[in-house]
Coordinates of C-alpha atoms in Angstrom, one line a residue:
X1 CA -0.9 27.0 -9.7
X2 CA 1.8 26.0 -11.5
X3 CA 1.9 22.4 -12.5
X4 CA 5.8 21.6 -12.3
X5 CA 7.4 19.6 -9.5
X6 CA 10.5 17.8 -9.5
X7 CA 11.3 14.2 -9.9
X8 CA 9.6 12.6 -7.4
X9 CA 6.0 13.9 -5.4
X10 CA 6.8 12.0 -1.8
X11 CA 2.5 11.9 -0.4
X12 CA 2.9 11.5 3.1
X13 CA 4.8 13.8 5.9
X14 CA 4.9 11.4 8.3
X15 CA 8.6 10.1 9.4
X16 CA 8.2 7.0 6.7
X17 CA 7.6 9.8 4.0
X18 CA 10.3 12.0 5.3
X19 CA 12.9 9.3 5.1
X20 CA 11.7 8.5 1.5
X21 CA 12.1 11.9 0.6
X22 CA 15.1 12.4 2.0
X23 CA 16.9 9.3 0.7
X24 CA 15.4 9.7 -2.8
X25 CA 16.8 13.2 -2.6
X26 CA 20.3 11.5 -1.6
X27 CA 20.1 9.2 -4.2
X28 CA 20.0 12.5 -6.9
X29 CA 16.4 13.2 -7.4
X30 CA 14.9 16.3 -6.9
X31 CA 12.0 15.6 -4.3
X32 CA 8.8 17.3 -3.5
X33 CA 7.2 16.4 0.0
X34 CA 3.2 16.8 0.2
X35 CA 1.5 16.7 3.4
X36 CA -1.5 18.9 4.6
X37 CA -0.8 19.2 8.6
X38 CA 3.3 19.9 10.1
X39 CA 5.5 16.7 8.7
X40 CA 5.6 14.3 11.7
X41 CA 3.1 15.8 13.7
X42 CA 0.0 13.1 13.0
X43 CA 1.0 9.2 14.0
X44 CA 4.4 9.7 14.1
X45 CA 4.2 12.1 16.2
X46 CA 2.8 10.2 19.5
X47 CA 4.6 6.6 19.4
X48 CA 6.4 4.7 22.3
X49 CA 10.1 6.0 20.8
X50 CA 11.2 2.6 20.5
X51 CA 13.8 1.6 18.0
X52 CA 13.7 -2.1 17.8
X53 CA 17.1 -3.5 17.0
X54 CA 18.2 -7.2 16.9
X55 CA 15.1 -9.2 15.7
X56 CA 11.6 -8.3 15.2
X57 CA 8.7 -10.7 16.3
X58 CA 5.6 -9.5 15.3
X59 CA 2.5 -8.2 17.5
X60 CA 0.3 -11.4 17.3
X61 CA -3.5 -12.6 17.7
X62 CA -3.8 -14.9 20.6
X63 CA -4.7 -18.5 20.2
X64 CA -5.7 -19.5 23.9
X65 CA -9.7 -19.5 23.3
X66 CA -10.0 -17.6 27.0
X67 CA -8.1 -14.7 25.5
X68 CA -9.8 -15.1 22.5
X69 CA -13.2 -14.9 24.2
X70 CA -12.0 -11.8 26.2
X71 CA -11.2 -10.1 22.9
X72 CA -14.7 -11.2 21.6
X73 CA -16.2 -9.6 24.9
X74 CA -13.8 -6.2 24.4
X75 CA -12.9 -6.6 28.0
X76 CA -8.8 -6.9 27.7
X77 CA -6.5 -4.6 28.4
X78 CA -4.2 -4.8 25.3
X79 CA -6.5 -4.4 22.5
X80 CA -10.5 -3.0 22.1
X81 CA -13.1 -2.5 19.2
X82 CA -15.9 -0.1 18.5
X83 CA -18.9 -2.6 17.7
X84 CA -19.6 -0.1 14.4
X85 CA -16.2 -1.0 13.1
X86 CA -16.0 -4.8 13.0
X87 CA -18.1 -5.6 9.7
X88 CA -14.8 -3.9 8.0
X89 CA -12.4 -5.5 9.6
X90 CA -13.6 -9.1 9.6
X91 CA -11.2 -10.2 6.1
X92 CA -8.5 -8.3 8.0
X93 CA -8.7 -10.5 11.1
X94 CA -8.9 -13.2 9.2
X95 CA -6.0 -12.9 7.3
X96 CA -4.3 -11.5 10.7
X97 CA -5.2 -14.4 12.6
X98 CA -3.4 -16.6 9.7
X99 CA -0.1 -14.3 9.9
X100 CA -0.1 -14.7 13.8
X101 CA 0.1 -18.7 13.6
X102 CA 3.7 -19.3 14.8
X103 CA 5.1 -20.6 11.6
X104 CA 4.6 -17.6 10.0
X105 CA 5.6 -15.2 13.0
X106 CA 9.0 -16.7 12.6
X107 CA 9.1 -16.8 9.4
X108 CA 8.8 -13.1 9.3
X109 CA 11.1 -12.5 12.3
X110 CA 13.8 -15.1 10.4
X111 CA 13.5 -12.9 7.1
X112 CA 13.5 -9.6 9.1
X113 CA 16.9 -10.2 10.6
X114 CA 19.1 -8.4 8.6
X115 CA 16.9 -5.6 8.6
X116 CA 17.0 -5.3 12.2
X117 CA 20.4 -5.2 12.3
X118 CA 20.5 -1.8 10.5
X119 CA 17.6 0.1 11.7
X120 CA 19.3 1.5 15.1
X121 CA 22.5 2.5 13.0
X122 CA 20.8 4.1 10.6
X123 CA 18.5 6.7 13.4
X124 CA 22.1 6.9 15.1
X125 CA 24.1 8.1 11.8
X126 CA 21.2 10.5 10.7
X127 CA 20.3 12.2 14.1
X128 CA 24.5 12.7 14.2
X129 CA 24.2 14.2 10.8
X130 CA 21.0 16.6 12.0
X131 CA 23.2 17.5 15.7
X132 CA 20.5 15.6 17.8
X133 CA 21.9 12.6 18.8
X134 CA 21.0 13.7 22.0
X135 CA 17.4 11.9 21.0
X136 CA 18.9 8.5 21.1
X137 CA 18.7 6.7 23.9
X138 CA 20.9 3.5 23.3
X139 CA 20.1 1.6 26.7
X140 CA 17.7 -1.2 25.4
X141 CA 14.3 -1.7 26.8
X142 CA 12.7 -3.7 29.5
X143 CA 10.0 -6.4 29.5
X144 CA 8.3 -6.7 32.3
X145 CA 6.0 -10.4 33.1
X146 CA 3.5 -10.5 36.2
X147 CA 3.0 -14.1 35.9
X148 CA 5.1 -17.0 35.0
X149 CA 2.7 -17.9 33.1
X150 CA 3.0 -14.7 30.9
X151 CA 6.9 -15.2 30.9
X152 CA 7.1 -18.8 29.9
X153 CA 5.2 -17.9 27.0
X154 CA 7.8 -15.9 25.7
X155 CA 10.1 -18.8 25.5
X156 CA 9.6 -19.4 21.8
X157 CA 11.3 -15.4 21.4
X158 CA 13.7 -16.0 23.8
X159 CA 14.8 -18.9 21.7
X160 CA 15.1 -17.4 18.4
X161 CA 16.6 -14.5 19.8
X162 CA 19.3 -16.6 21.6
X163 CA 19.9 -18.6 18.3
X164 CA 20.0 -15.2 16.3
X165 CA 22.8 -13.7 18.5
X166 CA 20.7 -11.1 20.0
X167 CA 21.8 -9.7 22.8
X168 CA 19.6 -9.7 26.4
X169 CA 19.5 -10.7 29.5
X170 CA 16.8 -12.7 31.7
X171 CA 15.9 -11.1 35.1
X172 CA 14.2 -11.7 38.1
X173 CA 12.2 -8.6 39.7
X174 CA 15.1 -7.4 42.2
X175 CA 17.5 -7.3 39.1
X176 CA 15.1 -5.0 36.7
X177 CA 14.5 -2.7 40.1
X178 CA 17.9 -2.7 40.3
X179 CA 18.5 -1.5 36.7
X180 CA 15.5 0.6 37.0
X181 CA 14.6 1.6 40.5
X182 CA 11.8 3.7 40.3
X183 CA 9.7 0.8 39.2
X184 CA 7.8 -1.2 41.7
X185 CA 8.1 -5.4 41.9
X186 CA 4.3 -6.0 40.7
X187 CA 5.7 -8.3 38.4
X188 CA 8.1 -11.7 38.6
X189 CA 10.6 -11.6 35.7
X190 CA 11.6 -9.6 33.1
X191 CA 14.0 -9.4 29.8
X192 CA 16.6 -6.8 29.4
X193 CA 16.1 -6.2 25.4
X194 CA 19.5 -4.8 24.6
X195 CA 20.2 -4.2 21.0
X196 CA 16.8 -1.8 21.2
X197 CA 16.9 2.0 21.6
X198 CA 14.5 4.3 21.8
X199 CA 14.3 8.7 21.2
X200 CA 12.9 11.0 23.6
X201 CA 10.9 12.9 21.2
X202 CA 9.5 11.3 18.6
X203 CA 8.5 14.4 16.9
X204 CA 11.9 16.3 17.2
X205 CA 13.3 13.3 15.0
X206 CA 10.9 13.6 12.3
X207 CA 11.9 17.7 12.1
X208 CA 15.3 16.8 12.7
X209 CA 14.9 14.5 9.4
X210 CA 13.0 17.0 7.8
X211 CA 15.8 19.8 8.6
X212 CA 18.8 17.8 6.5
X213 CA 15.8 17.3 3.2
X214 CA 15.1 21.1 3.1
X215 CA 18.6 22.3 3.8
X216 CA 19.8 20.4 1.3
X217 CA 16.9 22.2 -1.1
X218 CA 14.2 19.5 -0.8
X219 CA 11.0 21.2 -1.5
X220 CA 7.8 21.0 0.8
X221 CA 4.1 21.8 -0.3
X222 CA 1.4 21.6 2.5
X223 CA -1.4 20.5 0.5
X224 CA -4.3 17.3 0.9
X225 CA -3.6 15.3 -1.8
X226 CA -7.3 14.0 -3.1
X227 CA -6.1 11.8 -6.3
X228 CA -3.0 11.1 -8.1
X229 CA -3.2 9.3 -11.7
X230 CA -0.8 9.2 -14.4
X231 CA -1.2 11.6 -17.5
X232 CA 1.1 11.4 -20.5
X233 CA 3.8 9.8 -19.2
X234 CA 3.5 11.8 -15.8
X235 CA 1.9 11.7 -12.4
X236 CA -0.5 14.6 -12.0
X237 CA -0.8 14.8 -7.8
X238 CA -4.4 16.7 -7.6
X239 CA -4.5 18.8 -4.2
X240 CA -6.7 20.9 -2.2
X241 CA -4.7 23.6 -3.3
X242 CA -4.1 22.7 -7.1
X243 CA -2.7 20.1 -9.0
X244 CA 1.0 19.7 -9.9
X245 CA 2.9 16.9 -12.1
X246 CA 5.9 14.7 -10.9
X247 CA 7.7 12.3 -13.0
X248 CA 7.5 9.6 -10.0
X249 CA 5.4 9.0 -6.8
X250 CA 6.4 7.2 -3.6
X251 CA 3.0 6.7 -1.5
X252 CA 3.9 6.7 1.9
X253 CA 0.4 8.1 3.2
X254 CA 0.1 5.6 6.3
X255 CA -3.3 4.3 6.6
X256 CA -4.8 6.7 4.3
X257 CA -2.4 5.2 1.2
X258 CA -5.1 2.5 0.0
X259 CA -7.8 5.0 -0.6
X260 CA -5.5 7.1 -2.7
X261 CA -4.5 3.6 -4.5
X262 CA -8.1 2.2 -5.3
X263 CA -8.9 4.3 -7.9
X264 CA -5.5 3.1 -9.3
X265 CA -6.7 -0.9 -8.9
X266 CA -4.8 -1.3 -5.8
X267 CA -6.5 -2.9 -3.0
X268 CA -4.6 -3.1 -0.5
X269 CA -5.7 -5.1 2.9
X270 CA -4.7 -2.0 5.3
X271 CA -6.4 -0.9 8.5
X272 CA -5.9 1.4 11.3
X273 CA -4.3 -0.1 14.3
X274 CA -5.3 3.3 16.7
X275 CA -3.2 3.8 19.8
X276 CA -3.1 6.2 22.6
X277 CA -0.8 7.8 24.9
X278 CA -0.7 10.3 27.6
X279 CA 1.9 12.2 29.9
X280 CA 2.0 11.9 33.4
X281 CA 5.2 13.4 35.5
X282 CA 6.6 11.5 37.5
X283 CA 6.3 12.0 41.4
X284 CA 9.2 13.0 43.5
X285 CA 12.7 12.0 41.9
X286 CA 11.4 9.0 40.3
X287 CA 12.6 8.5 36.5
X288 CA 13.3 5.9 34.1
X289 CA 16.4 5.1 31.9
X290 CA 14.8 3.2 29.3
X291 CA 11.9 2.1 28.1
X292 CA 9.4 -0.2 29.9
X293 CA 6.8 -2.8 28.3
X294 CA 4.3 -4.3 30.2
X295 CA 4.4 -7.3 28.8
X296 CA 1.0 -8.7 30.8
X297 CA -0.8 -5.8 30.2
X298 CA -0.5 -4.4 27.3
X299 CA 0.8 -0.7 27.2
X300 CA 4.5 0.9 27.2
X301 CA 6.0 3.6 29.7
X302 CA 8.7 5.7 27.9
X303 CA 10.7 8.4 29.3
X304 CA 10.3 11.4 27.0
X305 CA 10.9 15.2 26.7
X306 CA 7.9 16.2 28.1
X307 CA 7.2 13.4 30.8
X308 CA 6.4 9.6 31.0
X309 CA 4.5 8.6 28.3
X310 CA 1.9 5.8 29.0
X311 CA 1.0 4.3 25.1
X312 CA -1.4 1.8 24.8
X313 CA -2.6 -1.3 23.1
X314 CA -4.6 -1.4 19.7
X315 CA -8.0 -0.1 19.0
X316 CA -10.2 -1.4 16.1
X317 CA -12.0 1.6 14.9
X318 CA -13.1 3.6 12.1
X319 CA -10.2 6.3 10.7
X320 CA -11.9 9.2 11.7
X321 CA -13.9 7.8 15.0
X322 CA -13.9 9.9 18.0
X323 CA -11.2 9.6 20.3
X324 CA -12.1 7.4 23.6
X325 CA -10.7 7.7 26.8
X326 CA -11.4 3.7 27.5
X327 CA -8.1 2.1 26.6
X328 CA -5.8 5.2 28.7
X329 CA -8.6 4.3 31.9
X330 CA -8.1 0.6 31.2
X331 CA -4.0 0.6 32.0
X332 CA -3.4 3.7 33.8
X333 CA -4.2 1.9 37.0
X334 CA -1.8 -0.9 36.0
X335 CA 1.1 1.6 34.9
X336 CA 0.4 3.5 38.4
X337 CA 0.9 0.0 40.4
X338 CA 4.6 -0.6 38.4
X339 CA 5.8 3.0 38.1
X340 CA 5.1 6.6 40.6
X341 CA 3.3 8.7 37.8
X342 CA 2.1 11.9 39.1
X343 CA -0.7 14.3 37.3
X344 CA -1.7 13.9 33.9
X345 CA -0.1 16.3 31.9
X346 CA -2.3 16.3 28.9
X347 CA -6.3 17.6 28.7
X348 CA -7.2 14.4 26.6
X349 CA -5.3 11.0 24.9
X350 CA -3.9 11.8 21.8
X351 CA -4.6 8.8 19.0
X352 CA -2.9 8.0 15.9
X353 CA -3.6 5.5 13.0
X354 CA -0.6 2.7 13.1
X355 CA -1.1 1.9 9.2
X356 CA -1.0 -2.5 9.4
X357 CA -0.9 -4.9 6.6
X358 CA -1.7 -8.4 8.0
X359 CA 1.5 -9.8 8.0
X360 CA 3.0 -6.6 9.9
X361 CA 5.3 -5.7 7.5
X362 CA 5.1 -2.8 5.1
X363 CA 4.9 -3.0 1.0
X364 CA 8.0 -1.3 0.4
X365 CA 8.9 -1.4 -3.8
X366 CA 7.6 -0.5 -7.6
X367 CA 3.9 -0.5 -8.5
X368 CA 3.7 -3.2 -10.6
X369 CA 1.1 -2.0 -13.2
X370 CA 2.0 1.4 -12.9
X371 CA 5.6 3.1 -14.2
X372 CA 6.9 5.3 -11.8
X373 CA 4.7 4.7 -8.9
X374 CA 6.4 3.5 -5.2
X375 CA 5.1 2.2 -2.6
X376 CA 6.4 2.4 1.1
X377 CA 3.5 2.3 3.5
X378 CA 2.1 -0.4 6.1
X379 CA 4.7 0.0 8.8
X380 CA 2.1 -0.8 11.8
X381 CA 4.3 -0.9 14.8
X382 CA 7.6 -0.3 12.9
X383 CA 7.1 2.6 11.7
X384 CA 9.8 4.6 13.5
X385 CA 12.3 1.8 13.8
X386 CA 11.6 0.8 9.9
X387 CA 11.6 4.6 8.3
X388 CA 14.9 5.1 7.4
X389 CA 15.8 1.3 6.5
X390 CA 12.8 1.6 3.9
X391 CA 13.4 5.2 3.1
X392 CA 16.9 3.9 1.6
X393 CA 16.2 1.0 0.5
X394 CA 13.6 2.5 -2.0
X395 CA 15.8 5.1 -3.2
X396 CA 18.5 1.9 -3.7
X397 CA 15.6 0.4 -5.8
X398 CA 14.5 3.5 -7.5
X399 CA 18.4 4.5 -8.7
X400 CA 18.8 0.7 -9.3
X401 CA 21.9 0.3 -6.7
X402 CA 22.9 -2.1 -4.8
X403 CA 20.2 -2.5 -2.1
X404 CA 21.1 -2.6 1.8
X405 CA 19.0 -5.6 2.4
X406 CA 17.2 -8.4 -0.1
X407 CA 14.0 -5.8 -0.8
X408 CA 11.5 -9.1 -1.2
X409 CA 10.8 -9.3 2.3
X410 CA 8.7 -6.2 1.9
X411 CA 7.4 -6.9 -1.6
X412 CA 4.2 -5.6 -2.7
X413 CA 3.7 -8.9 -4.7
X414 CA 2.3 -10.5 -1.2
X415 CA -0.7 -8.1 -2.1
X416 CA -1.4 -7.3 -5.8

């Protein structure tokens, strides 16, 4: 095969790489996207939609030691482990349970602001560009708290997001039925979160952004990348297929970007946060508007394309460990109580790999032993909401413009 590529090799076709690969592009280079499956089709392909706007608190370990010892006996509802997998992640919790103490949580919320006031702008002016705006939903997204117990715990976000000018609204269970009236009052209060958004198809968007990089002649090789390492003054990208050279690499491979990177004496702390999701229809006329988080529980309904979409928590498991049915049978009884779903319309969950650094954030910047090597991986929960905001900001970085937000927030200094 022949070896020549353009300016940048983009390894990842997930909606992070996509959006790298498309701003690079915009910025002037000539980009090469390298995925082995359909771009979008693997994690980004099954999230909750949501496009967080406004501020960004992140998903936290609990400190009360009764939720901590219903973690340690697997029995909650918003999180599980396979017993096989803890040896590997015991550093990562570690270092996770450190990021979670609420100094740091908003600290990172406080340094993610301006961030979060560009991400839903950014989805809107794209999917405008690509003719499906229609994907958009710009009607917030709903909290909903079964205990005040649950609620009053949320005081501290409610607080920060008050002093941040973020826009929501505080309701009692006849005002969110009232907003949403398909849902039943099983729960006490709930927050109106309105500067989010959310799509309806998760998927579409990441062909959508994929249509605009190969229209405008951006190049796509469906290959398994097995190694890249830098070879006179080049990156040589080995495949499954053959290997090819690139001048520059961004690694935006998701969870499976620090095994690429070891061999290159990068060790990054990343680890698959595995979620789930089914479809259910919904019985009669009932329907949602936007999309609802059950705040108590642990799992998000989200109106999409093809049905209701019931995601769940986080599972602690090996990469390639076999898909479990436990987390969907753990809250579907829940999401039945709150909203009328019908009959599953899928066989079996899907799963896919959220990609989480301890902190939450991703490592979004230059290699710093390595010329011409990006990173932009580690989005966890973000990854939807944060794909085009990093996408730009490391072509901004790569063309040495003027950068849409202060890029140190996502350094990769905070891990090599």
């Amino acid at each position: 095969m022949n070896e020549t590529s353009g300016d940048v090799a983009v390894i990842g076709g997930g909606v992070v790489g996509i959006c790298a690969a498309l701003f690079a592009q915009r910025a002037g280079f000539s980009v090469t996207l390298v995925d082995p499956v359909e771009p979008g089709s693997l994690t980004s392909f099954g999230n909750a939609g949501i496009v967080c706007g406004g501020h960004y608190v992140p998903t936290a370990m609990p400190r009360a030691p009764m939720e901590l010892l219903k973690l340690a006996l697997n029995r909650t509802t918003y999180a599980s482990y396979r017993a096989e997998a803890v040896p590997g992640f015991l550093s990562w919790l570690a270092a996770f349970w450190r990021a979670s103490a609420p100094e740091n949580l908003y600290q990172t919320a406080r340094d993610t602001l301006p961030a979060m006031g560009e991400t839903v702008g950014l989805h809107r002016k794209l999917l405008a560009e690509a003719d499906a705006g229609h994907l958009l939903w710009e009607t917030g997204w709903l909290a909903v708290f079964r205990n005040e117990a649950d609620f009053n715990a949320s005081a501290a976000e409610r607080d920060f997001a008050r002093s941040a000018g973020v826009d929501f609204d505080v309701l009692s269970a006849r005002e969110a039925c009232e907003l949403e009236p398909s849902l039943n009052p099983v729960f006490k209060r709930a927050i109106n979160w309105r500067a989010n958004a959310s799509v309806s198809d998760p998927f579409a968007v990441s062909q959508a952004y994929l249509k605009l990089f190969l229209e405008a002649g951006g190049e796509l090789r469906k290959a398994k990348v097995v190694s890249v390492a830098p070879v006179d003054g080049r990156w040589r990208i080995e495949t499954d297929t053959g290997p090819f050279r690139s001048t520059q690499v961004i690694m935006a491979a998701g969870v499976w970007s620090a095994k690429l990177l070891r061999s290159l004496g990068y060790d990054f702390p990343l680890k698959p946060k595995r979620g789930y999701h089914r479809h259910f229809a919904p019985q009669g006329n009932a329907g949602l508007s936007r999309t609802v988080v059950d705040d108590t529980v642990g799992y998000v309904l989200a109106p999409m394309a093809r049905g209701i979409r019931m995601t769940s928590g986080i599972e602690l498991a090996g990469i390639d460990a076999p898909v479990s049915e436990r987390m969907v049978q753990r809250i579907e009884p829940y999401a039945r109580g709150l909203f009328p779903l019908g009959e599953s319309l899928d066989e079996e969950p899907w799963m896919g790999r959220r990609p989480a650094l301890p902190d939450s954030l991703p490592v979004v910047g230059k290699a710093p032993r390595h010329e011409g090597l990006w990173f932009d991986f580690g989005h966890a929960h973000m990854g939807l909401t944060f794909a085009p905001l990093t996408g730009l900001l490391l072509s901004q970085m790569m063309s040495g413009a003027k950068t849409i937000i202060d890029p140190r927030v996502f350094a990769p200094a905070r891990y090599v």
